[in-house]
């Protein structure tokens, strides 16, 4: 049965759980000042074409444009701080036998709040080589000059260390996330539209293995259909209440 607006029902699920998995999306960082992707008015994709900016073809078509877009987002992320939801998740991890945060976000805010999260879509501060020669730089300040810079190892373009449309997730990381989803008692899904796979398949996987699924989102999402309990509210308001 689906319960809407029911913080108490969500708390009850969590209080009986030993193993909790958390899946987060852009909505968990919205109250940190980082725009989501698909909000009709303020979302990042409202102003930009994702295929132009977040795919290898888009990058190859106009490397400086894509590089500048990610540099702009990196600056946005550098100024952002974790919000109450990130902190509540970080402190909740001590209370359960297992508590794993799986995120689609590339902003690093879970880590900054103290959660060792699985970053399914990579990290915006990481830079890798388009030719996959193995070059990785985790400090944007140390990048060679240029828009985009050239790889110091092989001379190809450097690119943001995120997963673009059409690219595979790291296999071992995805398998790890799937194992966590299939072994948890509760999956808490916060701030994701549930439109991007394979991340969007994790709640249904958890449910098939007997887990309860709690969704926190101020709006309807594709994942409502996999929910045991839906809490209609924002991450920073509702997530701390779930663990009070
Ligand atoms: P979306 O922008 O698709 O969805 C954001 C979700 O957050 C929506 O369901 C909103 O209703 C919800 N939301 C907005 N404000 C919120 C708040 N304050 N608290 C809680 N929820 C809120 O973002 P994602 O689902 O993360 O991938 O998108 C998934 C992937 O699509 C991203 O990781 C990105 C994008 O393409 C890559 O870049 C590879």
PDB file of C-alpha atoms and ligand atoms in Angstrom:
ATOM      1  CA  UNK A   1       0.000   0.000   0.000  1.00  0.00           C
ATOM      2  CA  UNK A   2       1.232   3.487  -0.819  1.00  0.00           C
ATOM      3  CA  UNK A   3       1.048   6.132   1.881  1.00  0.00           C
ATOM      4  CA  UNK A   4       1.457   9.743   0.864  1.00  0.00           C
ATOM      5  CA  UNK A   5       2.649  12.536   3.176  1.00  0.00           C
ATOM      6  CA  UNK A   6       3.425  10.057   5.871  1.00  0.00           C
ATOM      7  CA  UNK A   7       6.582  10.806   7.754  1.00  0.00           C
ATOM      8  CA  UNK A   8       5.503   8.505  10.568  1.00  0.00           C
ATOM      9  CA  UNK A   9       5.051   5.538   8.240  1.00  0.00           C
ATOM     10  CA  UNK A  10       8.497   6.223   6.782  1.00  0.00           C
ATOM     11  CA  UNK A  11      10.003   6.463  10.268  1.00  0.00           C
ATOM     12  CA  UNK A  12       8.422   3.168  11.173  1.00  0.00           C
ATOM     13  CA  UNK A  13       9.959   1.450   8.145  1.00  0.00           C
ATOM     14  CA  UNK A  14      13.356   2.848   9.085  1.00  0.00           C
ATOM     15  CA  UNK A  15      13.071   1.989  12.772  1.00  0.00           C
ATOM     16  CA  UNK A  16      12.630  -1.705  11.882  1.00  0.00           C
ATOM     17  CA  UNK A  17      15.467  -1.750   9.370  1.00  0.00           C
ATOM     18  CA  UNK A  18      18.971  -3.062   9.876  1.00  0.00           C
ATOM     19  CA  UNK A  19      20.241  -2.430   6.373  1.00  0.00           C
ATOM     20  CA  UNK A  20      19.371   0.860   4.713  1.00  0.00           C
ATOM     21  CA  UNK A  21      20.282   1.878   1.182  1.00  0.00           C
ATOM     22  CA  UNK A  22      19.860   5.476   0.067  1.00  0.00           C
ATOM     23  CA  UNK A  23      19.564   6.542  -3.564  1.00  0.00           C
ATOM     24  CA  UNK A  24      19.889  10.257  -4.184  1.00  0.00           C
ATOM     25  CA  UNK A  25      19.562  12.523  -7.187  1.00  0.00           C
ATOM     26  CA  UNK A  26      19.879  16.208  -7.968  1.00  0.00           C
ATOM     27  CA  UNK A  27      16.959  17.096  -5.675  1.00  0.00           C
ATOM     28  CA  UNK A  28      19.008  16.333  -2.552  1.00  0.00           C
ATOM     29  CA  UNK A  29      21.362  19.175  -3.497  1.00  0.00           C
ATOM     30  CA  UNK A  30      18.694  21.641  -4.681  1.00  0.00           C
ATOM     31  CA  UNK A  31      18.597  23.321  -1.279  1.00  0.00           C
ATOM     32  CA  UNK A  32      22.390  23.690  -1.442  1.00  0.00           C
ATOM     33  CA  UNK A  33      21.846  25.979  -4.440  1.00  0.00           C
ATOM     34  CA  UNK A  34      22.668  23.503  -7.203  1.00  0.00           C
ATOM     35  CA  UNK A  35      19.948  23.436  -9.881  1.00  0.00           C
ATOM     36  CA  UNK A  36      18.396  20.056 -10.725  1.00  0.00           C
ATOM     37  CA  UNK A  37      18.415  18.856 -14.332  1.00  0.00           C
ATOM     38  CA  UNK A  38      14.769  18.564 -15.287  1.00  0.00           C
ATOM     39  CA  UNK A  39      12.941  21.344 -13.482  1.00  0.00           C
ATOM     40  CA  UNK A  40      10.845  23.010 -16.188  1.00  0.00           C
ATOM     41  CA  UNK A  41      11.961  26.535 -15.255  1.00  0.00           C
ATOM     42  CA  UNK A  42      15.206  26.388 -13.326  1.00  0.00           C
ATOM     43  CA  UNK A  43      16.586  22.966 -14.303  1.00  0.00           C
ATOM     44  CA  UNK A  44      19.903  22.813 -16.096  1.00  0.00           C
ATOM     45  CA  UNK A  45      18.410  21.108 -19.133  1.00  0.00           C
ATOM     46  CA  UNK A  46      15.780  23.861 -19.478  1.00  0.00           C
ATOM     47  CA  UNK A  47      18.483  26.119 -20.837  1.00  0.00           C
ATOM     48  CA  UNK A  48      20.877  23.644 -22.394  1.00  0.00           C
ATOM     49  CA  UNK A  49      20.587  20.648 -24.664  1.00  0.00           C
ATOM     50  CA  UNK A  50      21.839  17.583 -22.762  1.00  0.00           C
ATOM     51  CA  UNK A  51      22.957  15.835 -25.927  1.00  0.00           C
ATOM     52  CA  UNK A  52      25.122  18.818 -26.801  1.00  0.00           C
ATOM     53  CA  UNK A  53      26.633  19.165 -23.364  1.00  0.00           C
ATOM     54  CA  UNK A  54      26.638  15.759 -21.755  1.00  0.00           C
ATOM     55  CA  UNK A  55      27.608  13.286 -24.433  1.00  0.00           C
ATOM     56  CA  UNK A  56      30.836  12.361 -26.193  1.00  0.00           C
ATOM     57  CA  UNK A  57      29.375  13.415 -29.558  1.00  0.00           C
ATOM     58  CA  UNK A  58      28.408  16.783 -28.091  1.00  0.00           C
ATOM     59  CA  UNK A  59      31.884  17.248 -26.660  1.00  0.00           C
ATOM     60  CA  UNK A  60      33.591  16.322 -29.924  1.00  0.00           C
ATOM     61  CA  UNK A  61      31.329  18.742 -31.794  1.00  0.00           C
ATOM     62  CA  UNK A  62      32.326  21.699 -29.617  1.00  0.00           C
ATOM     63  CA  UNK A  63      34.938  20.894 -26.927  1.00  0.00           C
ATOM     64  CA  UNK A  64      35.325  24.487 -25.626  1.00  0.00           C
ATOM     65  CA  UNK A  65      31.542  24.917 -25.186  1.00  0.00           C
ATOM     66  CA  UNK A  66      31.197  21.713 -23.178  1.00  0.00           C
ATOM     67  CA  UNK A  67      34.360  22.392 -21.189  1.00  0.00           C
ATOM     68  CA  UNK A  68      33.117  25.890 -20.262  1.00  0.00           C
ATOM     69  CA  UNK A  69      29.721  24.512 -19.213  1.00  0.00           C
ATOM     70  CA  UNK A  70      31.341  22.040 -16.843  1.00  0.00           C
ATOM     71  CA  UNK A  71      33.753  24.718 -15.554  1.00  0.00           C
ATOM     72  CA  UNK A  72      30.716  26.891 -14.742  1.00  0.00           C
ATOM     73  CA  UNK A  73      29.053  24.007 -12.902  1.00  0.00           C
ATOM     74  CA  UNK A  74      32.310  23.227 -11.084  1.00  0.00           C
ATOM     75  CA  UNK A  75      32.344  26.791  -9.771  1.00  0.00           C
ATOM     76  CA  UNK A  76      28.729  26.458  -8.657  1.00  0.00           C
ATOM     77  CA  UNK A  77      29.564  23.230  -6.845  1.00  0.00           C
ATOM     78  CA  UNK A  78      32.727  24.720  -5.278  1.00  0.00           C
ATOM     79  CA  UNK A  79      30.594  27.395  -3.602  1.00  0.00           C
ATOM     80  CA  UNK A  80      27.928  24.952  -2.409  1.00  0.00           C
ATOM     81  CA  UNK A  81      27.732  23.424   1.053  1.00  0.00           C
ATOM     82  CA  UNK A  82      25.912  20.273   2.157  1.00  0.00           C
ATOM     83  CA  UNK A  83      22.394  20.909   3.481  1.00  0.00           C
ATOM     84  CA  UNK A  84      20.428  19.350   6.323  1.00  0.00           C
ATOM     85  CA  UNK A  85      19.574  16.283   4.217  1.00  0.00           C
ATOM     86  CA  UNK A  86      23.234  15.463   3.472  1.00  0.00           C
ATOM     87  CA  UNK A  87      24.116  15.886   7.152  1.00  0.00           C
ATOM     88  CA  UNK A  88      21.152  13.824   8.383  1.00  0.00           C
ATOM     89  CA  UNK A  89      22.185  10.957   6.093  1.00  0.00           C
ATOM     90  CA  UNK A  90      25.790  11.182   7.265  1.00  0.00           C
ATOM     91  CA  UNK A  91      24.837  10.988  10.935  1.00  0.00           C
ATOM     92  CA  UNK A  92      22.235   8.256  10.365  1.00  0.00           C
ATOM     93  CA  UNK A  93      24.889   5.871   9.039  1.00  0.00           C
ATOM     94  CA  UNK A  94      26.073   5.165  12.590  1.00  0.00           C
ATOM     95  CA  UNK A  95      22.684   3.850  13.674  1.00  0.00           C
ATOM     96  CA  UNK A  96      22.274   0.905  11.305  1.00  0.00           C
ATOM     97  CA  UNK A  97      24.146  -2.334  10.699  1.00  0.00           C
ATOM     98  CA  UNK A  98      24.549  -1.179   7.092  1.00  0.00           C
ATOM     99  CA  UNK A  99      23.818   2.240   5.640  1.00  0.00           C
ATOM    100  CA  UNK A 100      24.964   2.874   2.082  1.00  0.00           C
ATOM    101  CA  UNK A 101      24.481   6.055   0.108  1.00  0.00           C
ATOM    102  CA  UNK A 102      24.336   5.635  -3.660  1.00  0.00           C
ATOM    103  CA  UNK A 103      24.209   8.916  -5.528  1.00  0.00           C
ATOM    104  CA  UNK A 104      23.726  10.029  -9.107  1.00  0.00           C
ATOM    105  CA  UNK A 105      25.150  13.414  -8.170  1.00  0.00           C
ATOM    106  CA  UNK A 106      28.593  14.522  -9.231  1.00  0.00           C
ATOM    107  CA  UNK A 107      28.812  17.375  -6.695  1.00  0.00           C
ATOM    108  CA  UNK A 108      30.627  15.546  -3.878  1.00  0.00           C
ATOM    109  CA  UNK A 109      28.295  17.001  -1.215  1.00  0.00           C
ATOM    110  CA  UNK A 110      27.586  13.641   0.441  1.00  0.00           C
ATOM    111  CA  UNK A 111      31.324  13.163   0.957  1.00  0.00           C
ATOM    112  CA  UNK A 112      31.689  16.710   2.268  1.00  0.00           C
ATOM    113  CA  UNK A 113      28.941  15.980   4.815  1.00  0.00           C
ATOM    114  CA  UNK A 114      30.717  12.775   5.894  1.00  0.00           C
ATOM    115  CA  UNK A 115      29.050   9.972   3.911  1.00  0.00           C
ATOM    116  CA  UNK A 116      31.196   7.540   1.969  1.00  0.00           C
ATOM    117  CA  UNK A 117      28.865   7.533  -1.036  1.00  0.00           C
ATOM    118  CA  UNK A 118      28.968   5.504  -4.213  1.00  0.00           C
ATOM    119  CA  UNK A 119      29.119   8.111  -6.995  1.00  0.00           C
ATOM    120  CA  UNK A 120      27.457   6.267  -9.872  1.00  0.00           C
ATOM    121  CA  UNK A 121      27.868   9.141 -12.332  1.00  0.00           C
ATOM    122  CA  UNK A 122      31.396  10.159 -11.363  1.00  0.00           C
ATOM    123  CA  UNK A 123      32.634  13.458  -9.990  1.00  0.00           C
ATOM    124  CA  UNK A 124      32.660  16.928 -11.455  1.00  0.00           C
ATOM    125  CA  UNK A 125      36.002  17.808  -9.865  1.00  0.00           C
ATOM    126  CA  UNK A 126      37.689  14.834 -11.515  1.00  0.00           C
ATOM    127  CA  UNK A 127      39.190  15.226 -14.981  1.00  0.00           C
ATOM    128  CA  UNK A 128      40.021  12.299 -17.216  1.00  0.00           C
ATOM    129  CA  UNK A 129      41.294  11.777 -20.753  1.00  0.00           C
ATOM    130  CA  UNK A 130      38.895  11.437 -23.689  1.00  0.00           C
ATOM    131  CA  UNK A 131      41.169   8.742 -25.134  1.00  0.00           C
ATOM    132  CA  UNK A 132      41.016   6.860 -21.797  1.00  0.00           C
ATOM    133  CA  UNK A 133      44.820   6.725 -21.585  1.00  0.00           C
ATOM    134  CA  UNK A 134      44.556   6.496 -17.797  1.00  0.00           C
ATOM    135  CA  UNK A 135      45.203  10.139 -16.899  1.00  0.00           C
ATOM    136  CA  UNK A 136      43.168  11.302 -13.894  1.00  0.00           C
ATOM    137  CA  UNK A 137      43.408  14.638 -12.071  1.00  0.00           C
ATOM    138  CA  UNK A 138      41.289  15.291  -8.991  1.00  0.00           C
ATOM    139  CA  UNK A 139      42.309  18.917  -8.486  1.00  0.00           C
ATOM    140  CA  UNK A 140      40.987  21.271 -11.190  1.00  0.00           C
ATOM    141  CA  UNK A 141      43.579  23.874 -10.122  1.00  0.00           C
ATOM    142  CA  UNK A 142      46.359  21.610 -11.369  1.00  0.00           C
ATOM    143  CA  UNK A 143      45.006  21.197 -14.903  1.00  0.00           C
ATOM    144  CA  UNK A 144      47.085  22.361 -17.855  1.00  0.00           C
ATOM    145  CA  UNK A 145      45.838  25.602 -19.455  1.00  0.00           C
ATOM    146  CA  UNK A 146      43.379  25.551 -22.362  1.00  0.00           C
ATOM    147  CA  UNK A 147      39.683  25.108 -23.077  1.00  0.00           C
ATOM    148  CA  UNK A 148      39.670  22.185 -22.762  1.00  0.00           C
ATOM    149  CA  UNK A 149      43.224  21.382 -21.758  1.00  0.00           C
ATOM    150  CA  UNK A 150      45.221  18.681 -23.499  1.00  0.00           C
ATOM    151  CA  UNK A 151      46.151  15.469 -21.740  1.00  0.00           C
ATOM    152  CA  UNK A 152      49.739  15.712 -20.434  1.00  0.00           C
ATOM    153  CA  UNK A 153      50.147  11.959 -21.031  1.00  0.00           C
ATOM    154  CA  UNK A 154      48.801  11.440 -24.541  1.00  0.00           C
ATOM    155  CA  UNK A 155      47.833  14.841 -25.964  1.00  0.00           C
ATOM    156  CA  UNK A 156      44.130  14.061 -26.514  1.00  0.00           C
ATOM    157  CA  UNK A 157      41.419  16.289 -25.000  1.00  0.00           C
ATOM    158  CA  UNK A 158      40.839  16.222 -21.274  1.00  0.00           C
ATOM    159  CA  UNK A 159      37.200  15.792 -20.271  1.00  0.00           C
ATOM    160  CA  UNK A 160      35.108  15.937 -17.087  1.00  0.00           C
ATOM    161  CA  UNK A 161      35.220  12.711 -15.060  1.00  0.00           C
ATOM    162  CA  UNK A 162      31.461  12.203 -15.194  1.00  0.00           C
ATOM    163  CA  UNK A 163      29.308   9.631 -16.960  1.00  0.00           C
ATOM    164  CA  UNK A 164      27.827  11.091 -20.130  1.00  0.00           C
ATOM    165  CA  UNK A 165      24.687   9.993 -21.969  1.00  0.00           C
ATOM    166  CA  UNK A 166      25.431   6.846 -23.939  1.00  0.00           C
ATOM    167  CA  UNK A 167      28.268   5.780 -21.622  1.00  0.00           C
ATOM    168  CA  UNK A 168      28.361   2.729 -19.378  1.00  0.00           C
ATOM    169  CA  UNK A 169      28.628   3.044 -15.640  1.00  0.00           C
ATOM    170  CA  UNK A 170      31.702   1.464 -14.090  1.00  0.00           C
ATOM    171  CA  UNK A 171      30.732  -2.224 -13.977  1.00  0.00           C
ATOM    172  CA  UNK A 172      32.097  -3.055 -10.508  1.00  0.00           C
ATOM    173  CA  UNK A 173      30.497   0.060  -9.033  1.00  0.00           C
ATOM    174  CA  UNK A 174      27.114  -0.731 -10.543  1.00  0.00           C
ATOM    175  CA  UNK A 175      27.303  -4.336  -9.354  1.00  0.00           C
ATOM    176  CA  UNK A 176      28.140  -3.078  -5.865  1.00  0.00           C
ATOM    177  CA  UNK A 177      25.114  -0.749  -5.933  1.00  0.00           C
ATOM    178  CA  UNK A 178      22.879  -3.575  -7.169  1.00  0.00           C
ATOM    179  CA  UNK A 179      24.094  -5.841  -4.384  1.00  0.00           C
ATOM    180  CA  UNK A 180      23.344  -3.149  -1.797  1.00  0.00           C
ATOM    181  CA  UNK A 181      19.867  -2.638  -3.295  1.00  0.00           C
ATOM    182  CA  UNK A 182      19.072  -6.321  -3.265  1.00  0.00           C
ATOM    183  CA  UNK A 183      20.248  -6.816   0.338  1.00  0.00           C
ATOM    184  CA  UNK A 184      18.687  -3.779   2.050  1.00  0.00           C
ATOM    185  CA  UNK A 185      15.553  -3.745   4.236  1.00  0.00           C
ATOM    186  CA  UNK A 186      14.672  -0.183   3.275  1.00  0.00           C
ATOM    187  CA  UNK A 187      15.669   1.886   0.277  1.00  0.00           C
ATOM    188  CA  UNK A 188      15.306   5.618   0.826  1.00  0.00           C
ATOM    189  CA  UNK A 189      15.030   7.458  -2.496  1.00  0.00           C
ATOM    190  CA  UNK A 190      15.625  11.203  -2.277  1.00  0.00           C
ATOM    191  CA  UNK A 191      15.275  13.832  -4.989  1.00  0.00           C
ATOM    192  CA  UNK A 192      15.464  11.883  -8.211  1.00  0.00           C
ATOM    193  CA  UNK A 193      13.120  11.914 -11.196  1.00  0.00           C
ATOM    194  CA  UNK A 194      13.892   8.231 -11.824  1.00  0.00           C
ATOM    195  CA  UNK A 195      14.350   8.788 -15.528  1.00  0.00           C
ATOM    196  CA  UNK A 196      17.974   7.774 -15.961  1.00  0.00           C
ATOM    197  CA  UNK A 197      18.934   4.108 -15.992  1.00  0.00           C
ATOM    198  CA  UNK A 198      20.468   1.978 -14.609  1.00  0.00           C
ATOM    199  CA  UNK A 199      20.225   4.038 -11.374  1.00  0.00           C
ATOM    200  CA  UNK A 200      16.455   4.292 -11.756  1.00  0.00           C
ATOM    201  CA  UNK A 201      16.133   0.499 -11.659  1.00  0.00           C
ATOM    202  CA  UNK A 202      17.592   0.193  -8.134  1.00  0.00           C
ATOM    203  CA  UNK A 203      14.376   0.902  -6.137  1.00  0.00           C
ATOM    204  CA  UNK A 204      12.399  -1.744  -8.058  1.00  0.00           C
ATOM    205  CA  UNK A 205      15.287  -4.178  -7.569  1.00  0.00           C
ATOM    206  CA  UNK A 206      15.225  -3.491  -3.812  1.00  0.00           C
ATOM    207  CA  UNK A 207      11.461  -3.972  -3.721  1.00  0.00           C
ATOM    208  CA  UNK A 208      11.665  -7.282  -5.620  1.00  0.00           C
ATOM    209  CA  UNK A 209      14.017  -8.499  -2.901  1.00  0.00           C
ATOM    210  CA  UNK A 210      11.529  -7.583  -0.175  1.00  0.00           C
ATOM    211  CA  UNK A 211      12.698  -4.091   0.803  1.00  0.00           C
ATOM    212  CA  UNK A 212      10.366  -1.224   1.631  1.00  0.00           C
ATOM    213  CA  UNK A 213      10.933   1.826  -0.553  1.00  0.00           C
ATOM    214  CA  UNK A 214      10.528   5.321   0.903  1.00  0.00           C
ATOM    215  CA  UNK A 215      10.455   8.177  -1.630  1.00  0.00           C
ATOM    216  CA  UNK A 216      11.115  11.783  -0.590  1.00  0.00           C
ATOM    217  CA  UNK A 217      10.265  14.254  -3.337  1.00  0.00           C
ATOM    218  CA  UNK A 218       8.147  17.419  -3.447  1.00  0.00           C
ATOM    219  CA  UNK A 219       6.761  16.342  -6.850  1.00  0.00           C
ATOM    220  CA  UNK A 220       5.541  13.171  -8.481  1.00  0.00           C
ATOM    221  CA  UNK A 221       8.270  11.008  -9.978  1.00  0.00           C
ATOM    222  CA  UNK A 222       8.596   7.818 -11.981  1.00  0.00           C
ATOM    223  CA  UNK A 223       9.701   6.095  -8.791  1.00  0.00           C
ATOM    224  CA  UNK A 224       6.408   6.685  -6.989  1.00  0.00           C
ATOM    225  CA  UNK A 225       5.193   3.430  -8.504  1.00  0.00           C
ATOM    226  CA  UNK A 226       7.927   1.508  -6.662  1.00  0.00           C
ATOM    227  CA  UNK A 227       7.227   3.262  -3.347  1.00  0.00           C
ATOM    228  CA  UNK A 228       5.889   1.796  -0.136  1.00  0.00           C
ATOM    229  CA  UNK A 229       5.704   5.281   1.401  1.00  0.00           C
ATOM    230  CA  UNK A 230       5.869   8.643  -0.333  1.00  0.00           C
ATOM    231  CA  UNK A 231       6.868  11.729   1.627  1.00  0.00           C
ATOM    232  CA  UNK A 232       5.922  14.822  -0.343  1.00  0.00           C
ATOM    233  CA  UNK A 233       8.412  17.459   0.714  1.00  0.00           C
ATOM    234  CA  UNK A 234      11.905  18.723   0.166  1.00  0.00           C
ATOM    235  CA  UNK A 235      15.031  16.836   1.131  1.00  0.00           C
ATOM    236  CA  UNK A 236      16.372  19.341   3.653  1.00  0.00           C
ATOM    237  CA  UNK A 237      12.988  19.554   5.388  1.00  0.00           C
ATOM    238  CA  UNK A 238      11.962  15.895   5.380  1.00  0.00           C
ATOM    239  CA  UNK A 239      15.102  13.743   5.531  1.00  0.00           C
ATOM    240  CA  UNK A 240      16.193  14.992   8.994  1.00  0.00           C
ATOM    241  CA  UNK A 241      12.634  14.313  10.289  1.00  0.00           C
ATOM    242  CA  UNK A 242      12.876  10.689   9.179  1.00  0.00           C
ATOM    243  CA  UNK A 243      15.791  10.070  11.534  1.00  0.00           C
ATOM    244  CA  UNK A 244      14.704  12.194  14.518  1.00  0.00           C
TER     245      UNK A 244
HETATM  246  P1  LIG B   1      16.399  15.421 -12.116  1.00  0.00           P
HETATM  247  O1  LIG B   1      16.619  16.862 -12.359  1.00  0.00           O
HETATM  248  O2  LIG B   1      15.937  14.575 -13.250  1.00  0.00           O
HETATM  249  O3  LIG B   1      15.303  15.249 -10.969  1.00  0.00           O
HETATM  250  C1  LIG B   1      15.386  15.973  -9.781  1.00  0.00           C
HETATM  251  C2  LIG B   1      14.289  15.497  -8.859  1.00  0.00           C
HETATM  252  O4  LIG B   1      14.439  16.178  -7.633  1.00  0.00           O
HETATM  253  C3  LIG B   1      12.864  15.791  -9.374  1.00  0.00           C
HETATM  254  O5  LIG B   1      12.064  14.638  -9.216  1.00  0.00           O
HETATM  255  C4  LIG B   1      12.389  16.918  -8.437  1.00  0.00           C
HETATM  256  O6  LIG B   1      10.983  16.849  -8.176  1.00  0.00           O
HETATM  257  C5  LIG B   1      13.171  16.620  -7.183  1.00  0.00           C
HETATM  258  N1  LIG B   1      13.426  17.790  -6.330  1.00  0.00           N
HETATM  259  C6  LIG B   1      13.507  19.099  -6.670  1.00  0.00           C
HETATM  260  N2  LIG B   1      13.787  19.844  -5.611  1.00  0.00           N
HETATM  261  C7  LIG B   1      13.884  18.997  -4.550  1.00  0.00           C
HETATM  262  C8  LIG B   1      14.166  19.158  -3.167  1.00  0.00           C
HETATM  263  N3  LIG B   1      14.412  20.358  -2.641  1.00  0.00           N
HETATM  264  N4  LIG B   1      14.188  18.054  -2.397  1.00  0.00           N
HETATM  265  C9  LIG B   1      13.936  16.831  -2.899  1.00  0.00           C
HETATM  266  N5  LIG B   1      13.684  16.607  -4.203  1.00  0.00           N
HETATM  267  C10 LIG B   1      13.649  17.682  -5.013  1.00  0.00           C
HETATM  268  O7  LIG B   1      17.725  14.839 -11.453  1.00  0.00           O
HETATM  269  P2  LIG B   1      18.207  13.339 -11.308  1.00  0.00           P
HETATM  270  O8  LIG B   1      17.060  12.422 -11.031  1.00  0.00           O
HETATM  271  O9  LIG B   1      19.344  13.340 -10.371  1.00  0.00           O
HETATM  272  O10 LIG B   1      23.090  12.311 -15.097  1.00  0.00           O
HETATM  273  O11 LIG B   1      18.746  13.048 -12.752  1.00  0.00           O
HETATM  274  C11 LIG B   1      19.399  11.832 -12.979  1.00  0.00           C
HETATM  275  C12 LIG B   1      20.558  12.031 -13.897  1.00  0.00           C
HETATM  276  O12 LIG B   1      20.119  12.714 -15.062  1.00  0.00           O
HETATM  277  C13 LIG B   1      21.628  12.940 -13.353  1.00  0.00           C
HETATM  278  O13 LIG B   1      22.535  12.262 -12.534  1.00  0.00           O
HETATM  279  C14 LIG B   1      22.297  13.404 -14.602  1.00  0.00           C
HETATM  280  C15 LIG B   1      21.121  13.648 -15.503  1.00  0.00           C
HETATM  281  O14 LIG B   1      21.344  13.397 -16.791  1.00  0.00           O
HETATM  282  C16 LIG B   1      24.231  12.588 -15.710  1.00  0.00           C
HETATM  283  O15 LIG B   1      24.660  13.710 -15.832  1.00  0.00           O
HETATM  284  C17 LIG B   1      24.885  11.364 -16.205  1.00  0.00           C
END
